[in-house]
JSON list of C-alpha atoms in Angstrom, two decimals:
[
{"chain": "A", "resi": 1, "resn": "MET", "atom": "CA", "xyz": [106.29, 106.14, 84.90]},
{"chain": "A", "resi": 2, "resn": "ASN", "atom": "CA", "xyz": [104.33, 105.18, 88.00]},
{"chain": "A", "resi": 3, "resn": "ASP", "atom": "CA", "xyz": [102.60, 101.81, 88.24]},
{"chain": "A", "resi": 4, "resn": "TRP", "atom": "CA", "xyz": [99.80, 101.33, 90.76]},
{"chain": "A", "resi": 5, "resn": "LEU", "atom": "CA", "xyz": [98.09, 98.30, 92.22]},
{"chain": "A", "resi": 6, "resn": "VAL", "atom": "CA", "xyz": [95.08, 98.73, 94.49]},
{"chain": "A", "resi": 7, "resn": "ALA", "atom": "CA", "xyz": [93.23, 95.84, 96.13]},
{"chain": "A", "resi": 8, "resn": "MET", "atom": "CA", "xyz": [90.61, 95.69, 98.84]},
{"chain": "A", "resi": 9, "resn": "PHE", "atom": "CA", "xyz": [89.48, 92.58, 100.66]},
{"chain": "A", "resi": 10, "resn": "ASN", "atom": "CA", "xyz": [87.95, 91.52, 103.95]},
{"chain": "A", "resi": 11, "resn": "SER", "atom": "CA", "xyz": [90.03, 90.49, 106.92]},
{"chain": "A", "resi": 12, "resn": "ASN", "atom": "CA", "xyz": [89.60, 86.75, 106.54]},
{"chain": "A", "resi": 13, "resn": "PRO", "atom": "CA", "xyz": [93.09, 85.27, 107.08]},
{"chain": "A", "resi": 14, "resn": "LEU", "atom": "CA", "xyz": [92.64, 83.16, 103.93]},
{"chain": "A", "resi": 15, "resn": "ASN", "atom": "CA", "xyz": [92.70, 86.39, 101.93]},
{"chain": "A", "resi": 16, "resn": "THR", "atom": "CA", "xyz": [96.33, 87.03, 102.87]},
{"chain": "A", "resi": 17, "resn": "ARG", "atom": "CA", "xyz": [97.30, 84.26, 100.41]},
{"chain": "A", "resi": 18, "resn": "MET", "atom": "CA", "xyz": [95.37, 86.03, 97.66]},
{"chain": "A", "resi": 19, "resn": "ALA", "atom": "CA", "xyz": [97.02, 89.33, 98.58]},
{"chain": "A", "resi": 20, "resn": "ARG", "atom": "CA", "xyz": [100.49, 87.71, 98.50]},
{"chain": "A", "resi": 21, "resn": "ASN", "atom": "CA", "xyz": [99.78, 86.27, 95.05]},
{"chain": "A", "resi": 22, "resn": "VAL", "atom": "CA", "xyz": [98.62, 89.63, 93.71]},
{"chain": "A", "resi": 23, "resn": "VAL", "atom": "CA", "xyz": [101.66, 91.40, 95.17]},
{"chain": "A", "resi": 24, "resn": "LYS", "atom": "CA", "xyz": [104.03, 88.72, 93.83]},
{"chain": "A", "resi": 25, "resn": "SER", "atom": "CA", "xyz": [102.53, 88.96, 90.35]},
{"chain": "A", "resi": 26, "resn": "PHE", "atom": "CA", "xyz": [102.70, 92.77, 90.33]},
{"chain": "A", "resi": 27, "resn": "LEU", "atom": "CA", "xyz": [106.37, 92.80, 91.40]},
{"chain": "A", "resi": 28, "resn": "THR", "atom": "CA", "xyz": [107.47, 89.92, 89.19]},
{"chain": "A", "resi": 29, "resn": "GLN", "atom": "CA", "xyz": [105.90, 91.50, 86.10]},
{"chain": "A", "resi": 30, "resn": "ARG", "atom": "CA", "xyz": [108.05, 94.57, 86.70]},
{"chain": "A", "resi": 31, "resn": "GLY", "atom": "CA", "xyz": [111.25, 92.54, 86.72]},
{"chain": "A", "resi": 32, "resn": "ILE", "atom": "CA", "xyz": [112.01, 92.87, 90.41]},
{"chain": "A", "resi": 33, "resn": "ALA", "atom": "CA", "xyz": [114.52, 90.26, 91.55]},
{"chain": "A", "resi": 34, "resn": "GLU", "atom": "CA", "xyz": [113.04, 87.03, 92.90]},
{"chain": "A", "resi": 35, "resn": "GLU", "atom": "CA", "xyz": [114.86, 87.40, 96.23]},
{"chain": "A", "resi": 36, "resn": "ASP", "atom": "CA", "xyz": [113.45, 90.91, 96.71]},
{"chain": "A", "resi": 37, "resn": "VAL", "atom": "CA", "xyz": [109.97, 89.73, 95.72]},
{"chain": "A", "resi": 38, "resn": "TRP", "atom": "CA", "xyz": [110.13, 86.96, 98.34]},
{"chain": "A", "resi": 39, "resn": "ASP", "atom": "CA", "xyz": [111.23, 89.35, 101.11]},
{"chain": "A", "resi": 40, "resn": "LEU", "atom": "CA", "xyz": [108.60, 91.93, 100.19]},
{"chain": "A", "resi": 41, "resn": "GLU", "atom": "CA", "xyz": [105.89, 89.30, 99.97]},
{"chain": "A", "resi": 42, "resn": "ILE", "atom": "CA", "xyz": [106.71, 87.97, 103.46]},
{"chain": "A", "resi": 43, "resn": "ALA", "atom": "CA", "xyz": [106.89, 91.44, 105.04]},
{"chain": "A", "resi": 44, "resn": "ILE", "atom": "CA", "xyz": [103.61, 92.56, 103.47]},
{"chain": "A", "resi": 45, "resn": "ASN", "atom": "CA", "xyz": [101.98, 89.33, 104.65]},
{"chain": "A", "resi": 46, "resn": "GLU", "atom": "CA", "xyz": [103.20, 90.08, 108.19]},
{"chain": "A", "resi": 47, "resn": "ALA", "atom": "CA", "xyz": [101.68, 93.57, 108.03]},
{"chain": "A", "resi": 48, "resn": "LEU", "atom": "CA", "xyz": [98.33, 92.22, 106.83]},
{"chain": "A", "resi": 49, "resn": "THR", "atom": "CA", "xyz": [98.35, 89.52, 109.49]},
{"chain": "A", "resi": 50, "resn": "ASN", "atom": "CA", "xyz": [99.01, 92.15, 112.16]},
{"chain": "A", "resi": 51, "resn": "VAL", "atom": "CA", "xyz": [95.96, 94.11, 111.02]},
{"chain": "A", "resi": 52, "resn": "ILE", "atom": "CA", "xyz": [93.78, 90.99, 111.19]},
{"chain": "A", "resi": 53, "resn": "ARG", "atom": "CA", "xyz": [95.09, 89.79, 114.57]},
{"chain": "A", "resi": 54, "resn": "HIS", "atom": "CA", "xyz": [95.65, 93.02, 116.45]},
{"chain": "A", "resi": 55, "resn": "THR", "atom": "CA", "xyz": [93.58, 95.82, 114.94]},
{"chain": "A", "resi": 56, "resn": "TYR", "atom": "CA", "xyz": [90.54, 93.73, 114.01]},
{"chain": "A", "resi": 57, "resn": "ARG", "atom": "CA", "xyz": [91.10, 91.15, 116.79]},
{"chain": "A", "resi": 58, "resn": "GLY", "atom": "CA", "xyz": [90.31, 88.28, 114.42]},
{"chain": "A", "resi": 59, "resn": "ASP", "atom": "CA", "xyz": [87.07, 89.74, 113.03]},
{"chain": "A", "resi": 60, "resn": "GLN", "atom": "CA", "xyz": [87.02, 88.37, 109.48]},
{"chain": "A", "resi": 61, "resn": "THR", "atom": "CA", "xyz": [84.50, 90.85, 108.08]},
{"chain": "A", "resi": 62, "resn": "LYS", "atom": "CA", "xyz": [86.46, 94.11, 108.20]},
{"chain": "A", "resi": 63, "resn": "PRO", "atom": "CA", "xyz": [88.00, 95.81, 105.13]},
{"chain": "A", "resi": 64, "resn": "ILE", "atom": "CA", "xyz": [91.70, 96.06, 104.39]},
{"chain": "A", "resi": 65, "resn": "LYS", "atom": "CA", "xyz": [93.00, 98.12, 101.48]},
{"chain": "A", "resi": 66, "resn": "ILE", "atom": "CA", "xyz": [96.47, 97.65, 100.02]},
{"chain": "A", "resi": 67, "resn": "SER", "atom": "CA", "xyz": [97.91, 100.04, 97.46]},
{"chain": "A", "resi": 68, "resn": "ILE", "atom": "CA", "xyz": [101.31, 99.66, 95.84]},
{"chain": "A", "resi": 69, "resn": "LEU", "atom": "CA", "xyz": [103.13, 102.36, 93.89]},
{"chain": "A", "resi": 70, "resn": "TRP", "atom": "CA", "xyz": [106.29, 101.56, 91.98]},
{"chain": "A", "resi": 71, "resn": "ASP", "atom": "CA", "xyz": [108.18, 104.28, 90.09]},
{"chain": "A", "resi": 72, "resn": "GLY", "atom": "CA", "xyz": [110.98, 102.08, 88.77]},
{"chain": "A", "resi": 73, "resn": "GLU", "atom": "CA", "xyz": [113.28, 102.78, 91.71]},
{"chain": "A", "resi": 74, "resn": "GLU", "atom": "CA", "xyz": [111.20, 102.90, 94.88]},
{"chain": "A", "resi": 75, "resn": "LEU", "atom": "CA", "xyz": [108.33, 100.73, 95.99]},
{"chain": "A", "resi": 76, "resn": "LYS", "atom": "CA", "xyz": [105.71, 102.27, 98.28]},
{"chain": "A", "resi": 77, "resn": "VAL", "atom": "CA", "xyz": [103.14, 100.07, 99.98]},
{"chain": "A", "resi": 78, "resn": "PHE", "atom": "CA", "xyz": [100.11, 101.58, 101.72]},
{"chain": "A", "resi": 79, "resn": "ILE", "atom": "CA", "xyz": [98.09, 99.31, 104.02]},
{"chain": "A", "resi": 80, "resn": "ARG", "atom": "CA", "xyz": [94.88, 100.91, 105.26]},
{"chain": "A", "resi": 81, "resn": "ASP", "atom": "CA", "xyz": [92.56, 99.51, 107.88]},
{"chain": "A", "resi": 82, "resn": "TYR", "atom": "CA", "xyz": [89.33, 100.88, 109.30]},
{"chain": "A", "resi": 83, "resn": "GLY", "atom": "CA", "xyz": [89.71, 99.70, 112.89]},
{"chain": "A", "resi": 84, "resn": "ASP", "atom": "CA", "xyz": [90.30, 101.45, 116.18]},
{"chain": "A", "resi": 85, "resn": "HIS", "atom": "CA", "xyz": [93.33, 103.70, 116.33]},
{"chain": "A", "resi": 86, "resn": "VAL", "atom": "CA", "xyz": [96.54, 101.99, 117.37]},
{"chain": "A", "resi": 87, "resn": "ASP", "atom": "CA", "xyz": [99.14, 103.87, 119.42]},
{"chain": "A", "resi": 88, "resn": "PRO", "atom": "CA", "xyz": [102.21, 104.14, 117.12]},
{"chain": "A", "resi": 89, "resn": "LYS", "atom": "CA", "xyz": [104.47, 104.16, 120.21]},
{"chain": "A", "resi": 90, "resn": "LEU", "atom": "CA", "xyz": [103.48, 100.55, 120.85]},
{"chain": "A", "resi": 91, "resn": "LEU", "atom": "CA", "xyz": [104.70, 99.43, 117.44]},
{"chain": "A", "resi": 92, "resn": "LYS", "atom": "CA", "xyz": [108.36, 98.78, 118.18]},
{"chain": "A", "resi": 93, "resn": "PRO", "atom": "CA", "xyz": [110.06, 95.76, 116.59]},
{"chain": "A", "resi": 94, "resn": "ARG", "atom": "CA", "xyz": [111.44, 93.14, 118.96]},
{"chain": "A", "resi": 95, "resn": "LEU", "atom": "CA", "xyz": [114.69, 91.33, 118.37]},
{"chain": "A", "resi": 96, "resn": "PRO", "atom": "CA", "xyz": [114.27, 87.61, 117.66]},
{"chain": "A", "resi": 97, "resn": "ASP", "atom": "CA", "xyz": [114.31, 85.50, 120.80]},
{"chain": "A", "resi": 98, "resn": "PRO", "atom": "CA", "xyz": [114.52, 81.71, 120.38]},
{"chain": "A", "resi": 99, "resn": "GLU", "atom": "CA", "xyz": [112.67, 81.29, 123.69]},
{"chain": "A", "resi": 100, "resn": "ARG", "atom": "CA", "xyz": [109.66, 83.20, 122.42]},
{"chain": "A", "resi": 101, "resn": "GLU", "atom": "CA", "xyz": [107.12, 82.02, 119.87]},
{"chain": "A", "resi": 102, "resn": "GLY", "atom": "CA", "xyz": [105.79, 84.58, 117.38]},
{"chain": "A", "resi": 103, "resn": "GLY", "atom": "CA", "xyz": [105.88, 88.34, 117.65]},
{"chain": "A", "resi": 104, "resn": "PHE", "atom": "CA", "xyz": [108.48, 88.93, 114.93]},
{"chain": "A", "resi": 105, "resn": "GLY", "atom": "CA", "xyz": [106.24, 90.57, 112.32]},
{"chain": "A", "resi": 106, "resn": "LEU", "atom": "CA", "xyz": [107.39, 94.12, 113.02]},
{"chain": "A", "resi": 107, "resn": "TYR", "atom": "CA", "xyz": [111.02, 92.98, 113.13]},
{"chain": "A", "resi": 108, "resn": "ILE", "atom": "CA", "xyz": [110.65, 91.39, 109.68]},
{"chain": "A", "resi": 109, "resn": "ILE", "atom": "CA", "xyz": [108.87, 94.45, 108.27]},
{"chain": "A", "resi": 110, "resn": "HIS", "atom": "CA", "xyz": [111.59, 96.80, 109.55]},
{"chain": "A", "resi": 111, "resn": "ARG", "atom": "CA", "xyz": [114.36, 94.52, 108.19]},
{"chain": "A", "resi": 112, "resn": "VAL", "atom": "CA", "xyz": [112.85, 94.36, 104.70]},
{"chain": "A", "resi": 113, "resn": "PHE", "atom": "CA", "xyz": [111.73, 97.96, 104.20]},
{"chain": "A", "resi": 114, "resn": "ASP", "atom": "CA", "xyz": [113.90, 101.08, 104.25]},
{"chain": "A", "resi": 115, "resn": "SER", "atom": "CA", "xyz": [111.13, 103.16, 105.82]},
{"chain": "A", "resi": 116, "resn": "VAL", "atom": "CA", "xyz": [108.17, 102.16, 108.00]},
{"chain": "A", "resi": 117, "resn": "GLU", "atom": "CA", "xyz": [105.65, 104.87, 108.91]},
{"chain": "A", "resi": 118, "resn": "PHE", "atom": "CA", "xyz": [102.47, 104.27, 110.87]},
{"chain": "A", "resi": 119, "resn": "SER", "atom": "CA", "xyz": [99.76, 106.86, 111.45]},
{"chain": "A", "resi": 120, "resn": "ASN", "atom": "CA", "xyz": [96.21, 107.19, 112.65]},
{"chain": "A", "resi": 121, "resn": "VAL", "atom": "CA", "xyz": [93.87, 108.49, 109.98]},
{"chain": "A", "resi": 122, "resn": "CYS", "atom": "CA", "xyz": [90.18, 109.28, 109.88]},
{"chain": "A", "resi": 123, "resn": "ARG", "atom": "CA", "xyz": [88.40, 106.06, 110.86]},
{"chain": "A", "resi": 124, "resn": "GLY", "atom": "CA", "xyz": [91.43, 103.80, 110.97]},
{"chain": "A", "resi": 125, "resn": "ASN", "atom": "CA", "xyz": [95.16, 103.44, 110.52]},
{"chain": "A", "resi": 126, "resn": "LEU", "atom": "CA", "xyz": [97.65, 103.72, 107.67]},
{"chain": "A", "resi": 127, "resn": "LEU", "atom": "CA", "xyz": [100.95, 101.89, 107.33]},
{"chain": "A", "resi": 128, "resn": "VAL", "atom": "CA", "xyz": [103.33, 103.26, 104.68]},
{"chain": "A", "resi": 129, "resn": "LEU", "atom": "CA", "xyz": [106.28, 101.05, 103.72]},
{"chain": "A", "resi": 130, "resn": "LYS", "atom": "CA", "xyz": [109.06, 102.20, 101.36]},
{"chain": "A", "resi": 131, "resn": "LYS", "atom": "CA", "xyz": [111.95, 100.36, 99.77]},
{"chain": "A", "resi": 132, "resn": "LYS", "atom": "CA", "xyz": [114.44, 101.20, 97.05]},
{"chain": "A", "resi": 133, "resn": "VAL", "atom": "CA", "xyz": [114.24, 98.36, 94.56]},
{"chain": "A", "resi": 134, "resn": "ARG", "atom": "CA", "xyz": [115.13, 98.08, 90.91]},
{"chain": "A", "resi": 135, "resn": "GLY", "atom": "CA", "xyz": [113.16, 96.28, 88.29]},
{"chain": "A", "resi": 136, "resn": "ARG", "atom": "CA", "xyz": [113.53, 95.78, 84.60]},
{"chain": "A", "resi": 137, "resn": "VAL", "atom": "CA", "xyz": [114.94, 98.78, 82.77]},
{"chain": "A", "resi": 138, "resn": "CYS", "atom": "CA", "xyz": [112.91, 99.52, 79.64]}
]
């Protein structure tokens, strides 16, 4: 059985907290381990923050859509923005550097998820994140 969650909100940074809470609730209710929920929550937050900071350049009025599909074994997260196209070649994770502040969002996302796919779509961008994760067996 597939479970879906779809949420849409504007790009106000305060909304990332609401998105994290919705994601956490969705995952917890499906019996996904607390440690996995924490990692997923942080990585998804990083992806949303990247959209707000880089694609929308801080504009707090733009839409962001997040969709989550869980089939009992694999979690798929779709993050859709409606901003200018981003060159996927520029989206390479950097290794942590103690001398540098920030810039670790992509590194975190790639460490948490098994698959990270970014593409330009009609009027925006789509990030697809996939991770094998087990929840409660019914």
